GROMACS .gro file of C-alpha atoms in nm:
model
  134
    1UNK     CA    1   0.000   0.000   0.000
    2UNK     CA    2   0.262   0.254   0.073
    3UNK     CA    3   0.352   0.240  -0.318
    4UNK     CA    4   0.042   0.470  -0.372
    5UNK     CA    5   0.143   0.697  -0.121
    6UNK     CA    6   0.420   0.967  -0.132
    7UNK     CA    7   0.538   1.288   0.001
    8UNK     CA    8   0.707   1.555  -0.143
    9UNK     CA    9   0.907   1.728   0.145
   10UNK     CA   10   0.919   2.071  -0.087
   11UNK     CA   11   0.569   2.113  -0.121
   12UNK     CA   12   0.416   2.374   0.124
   13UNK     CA   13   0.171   2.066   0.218
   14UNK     CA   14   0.314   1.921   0.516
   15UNK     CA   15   0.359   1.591   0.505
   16UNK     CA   16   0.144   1.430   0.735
   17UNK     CA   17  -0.111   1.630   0.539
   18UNK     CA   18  -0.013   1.448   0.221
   19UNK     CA   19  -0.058   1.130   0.425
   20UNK     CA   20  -0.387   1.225   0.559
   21UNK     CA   21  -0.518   1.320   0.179
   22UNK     CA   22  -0.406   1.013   0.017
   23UNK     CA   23  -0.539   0.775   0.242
   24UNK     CA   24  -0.894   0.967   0.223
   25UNK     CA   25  -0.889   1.005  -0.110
   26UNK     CA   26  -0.809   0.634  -0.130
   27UNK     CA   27  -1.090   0.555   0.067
   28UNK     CA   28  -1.330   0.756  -0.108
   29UNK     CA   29  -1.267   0.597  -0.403
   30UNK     CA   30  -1.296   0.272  -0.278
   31UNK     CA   31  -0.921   0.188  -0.367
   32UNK     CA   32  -0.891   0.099   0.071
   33UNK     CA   33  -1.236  -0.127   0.111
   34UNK     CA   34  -1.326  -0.086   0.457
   35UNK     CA   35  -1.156  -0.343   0.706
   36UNK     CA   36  -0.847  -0.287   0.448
   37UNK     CA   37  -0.520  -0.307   0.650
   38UNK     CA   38  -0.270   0.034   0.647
   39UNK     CA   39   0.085  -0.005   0.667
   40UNK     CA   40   0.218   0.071   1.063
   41UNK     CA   41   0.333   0.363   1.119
   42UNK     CA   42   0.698   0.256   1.146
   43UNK     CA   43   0.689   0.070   0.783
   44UNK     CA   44   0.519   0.356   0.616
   45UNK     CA   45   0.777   0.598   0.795
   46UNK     CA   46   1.056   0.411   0.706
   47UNK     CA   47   0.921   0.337   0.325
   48UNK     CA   48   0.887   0.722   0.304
   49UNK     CA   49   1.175   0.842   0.441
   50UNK     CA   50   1.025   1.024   0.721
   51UNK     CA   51   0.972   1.021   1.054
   52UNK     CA   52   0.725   0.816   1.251
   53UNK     CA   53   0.596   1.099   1.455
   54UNK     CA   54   0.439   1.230   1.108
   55UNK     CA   55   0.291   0.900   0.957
   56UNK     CA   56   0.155   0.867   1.294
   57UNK     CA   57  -0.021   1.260   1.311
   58UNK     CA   58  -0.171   1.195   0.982
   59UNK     CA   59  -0.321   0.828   1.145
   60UNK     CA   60  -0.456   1.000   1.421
   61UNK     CA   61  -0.657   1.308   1.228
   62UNK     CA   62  -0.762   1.015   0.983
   63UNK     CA   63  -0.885   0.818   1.284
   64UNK     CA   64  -1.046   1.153   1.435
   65UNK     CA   65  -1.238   1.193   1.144
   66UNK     CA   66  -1.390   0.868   1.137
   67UNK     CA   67  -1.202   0.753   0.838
   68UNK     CA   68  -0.986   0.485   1.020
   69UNK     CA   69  -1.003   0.284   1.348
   70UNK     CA   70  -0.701   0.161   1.587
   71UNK     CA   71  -0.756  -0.186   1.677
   72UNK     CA   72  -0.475  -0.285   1.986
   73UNK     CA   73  -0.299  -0.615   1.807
   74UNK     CA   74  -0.496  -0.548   1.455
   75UNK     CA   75  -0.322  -0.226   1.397
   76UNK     CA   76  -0.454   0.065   1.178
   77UNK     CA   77  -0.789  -0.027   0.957
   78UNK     CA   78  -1.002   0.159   0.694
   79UNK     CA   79  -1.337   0.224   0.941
   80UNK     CA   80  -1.672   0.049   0.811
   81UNK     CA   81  -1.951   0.284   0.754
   82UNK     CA   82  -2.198   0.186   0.947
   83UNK     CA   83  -2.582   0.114   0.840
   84UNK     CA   84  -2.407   0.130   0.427
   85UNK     CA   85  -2.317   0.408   0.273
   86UNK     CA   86  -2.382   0.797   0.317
   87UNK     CA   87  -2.354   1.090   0.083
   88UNK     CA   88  -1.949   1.226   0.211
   89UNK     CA   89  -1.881   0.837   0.332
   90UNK     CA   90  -1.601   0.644   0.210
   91UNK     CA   91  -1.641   0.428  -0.082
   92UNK     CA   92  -1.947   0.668  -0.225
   93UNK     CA   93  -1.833   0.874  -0.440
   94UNK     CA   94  -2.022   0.895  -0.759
   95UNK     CA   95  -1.840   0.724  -1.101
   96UNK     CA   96  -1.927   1.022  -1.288
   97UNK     CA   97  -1.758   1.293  -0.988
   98UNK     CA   98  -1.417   1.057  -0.986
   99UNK     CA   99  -1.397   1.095  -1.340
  100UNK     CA  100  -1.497   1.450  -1.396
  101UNK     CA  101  -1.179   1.479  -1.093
  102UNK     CA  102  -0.951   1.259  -1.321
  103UNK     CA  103  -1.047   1.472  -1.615
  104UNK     CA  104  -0.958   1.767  -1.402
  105UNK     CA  105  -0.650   1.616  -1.279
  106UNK     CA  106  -0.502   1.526  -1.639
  107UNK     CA  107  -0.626   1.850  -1.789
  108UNK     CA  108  -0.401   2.016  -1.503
  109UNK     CA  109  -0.123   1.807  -1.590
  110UNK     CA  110  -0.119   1.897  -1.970
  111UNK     CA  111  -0.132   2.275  -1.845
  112UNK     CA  112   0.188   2.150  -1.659
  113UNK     CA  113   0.023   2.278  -1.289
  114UNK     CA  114   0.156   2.100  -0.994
  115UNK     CA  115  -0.053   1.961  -0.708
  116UNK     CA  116  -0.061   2.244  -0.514
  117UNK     CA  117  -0.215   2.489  -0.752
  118UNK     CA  118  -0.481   2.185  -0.870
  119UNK     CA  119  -0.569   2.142  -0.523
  120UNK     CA  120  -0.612   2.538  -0.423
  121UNK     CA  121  -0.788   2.590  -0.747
  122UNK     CA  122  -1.054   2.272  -0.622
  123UNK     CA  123  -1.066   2.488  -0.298
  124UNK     CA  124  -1.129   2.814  -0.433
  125UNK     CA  125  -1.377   2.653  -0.652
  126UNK     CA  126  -1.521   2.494  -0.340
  127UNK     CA  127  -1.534   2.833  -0.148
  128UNK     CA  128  -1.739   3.002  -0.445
  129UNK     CA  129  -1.979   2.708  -0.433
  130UNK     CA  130  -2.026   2.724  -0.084
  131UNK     CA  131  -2.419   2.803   0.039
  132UNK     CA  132  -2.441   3.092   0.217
  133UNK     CA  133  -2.425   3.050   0.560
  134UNK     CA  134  -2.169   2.792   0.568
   0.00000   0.00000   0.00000
């Protein structure tokens, strides 16, 4: 699993940030089923090149938001969503958004943008969209 993560220590995203949004977005995609089995922190650490301390922040904001559980002696698992799936839960995200985000994502790419302006322009979009109120 750790192949399909990475962390690139000169982006202004920290890293355990980078963690933290891979993982999720793996999730939401349904690329980490729930009950799927993440790396320990140590391995991922070490495959990384990074320190523990930082795998482990991004597990524990990914378990805070509901997206993973801790299980003492079955380490760190993708959470089940309870009574099926939700609109926002993992594993629901609609065929047609993930490809209209792949579209995005490879449009970006031919424009030669790197993550971090692809991801602040999703925000800023996301800001604009926002009902008011929010």
């Amino acid at each position: 699993m750790s192949a399909g993560i990475t962390v690139d220590l000169r982006s202004a995203t920290p890293p355990y940030e980078q963690i933290r949004s891979q993982i999720s977005s793996l999730v939401a995609v349904g690329a980490l089923a729930s009950g799927s089995r993440l790396p320990t922190v140590r391995s991922l650490a070490a495959d990384l090149g990074i320190a523990a301390g930082t795998v482990a922040r991004a597990y524990k904001e990914l378990e805070a938001a509901g997206v993973v559980e801790s299980r003492r002696r079955g380490g760190t698992v993708v959470a089940s969503v309870p009574g099926g799936a939700g609109h926002g839960s993992p594993g629901t995200v609609p065929p047609e958004v993930s490809a209209a985000v792949e579209r995005c994502v490879a449009a970006g790419r031919r424009a030669g943008l790197n993550d971090d302006v692809l991801l602040e322009l999703v925000r800023g979009q996301l800001r604009r969209e926002r009902p008011d109120g929010d």
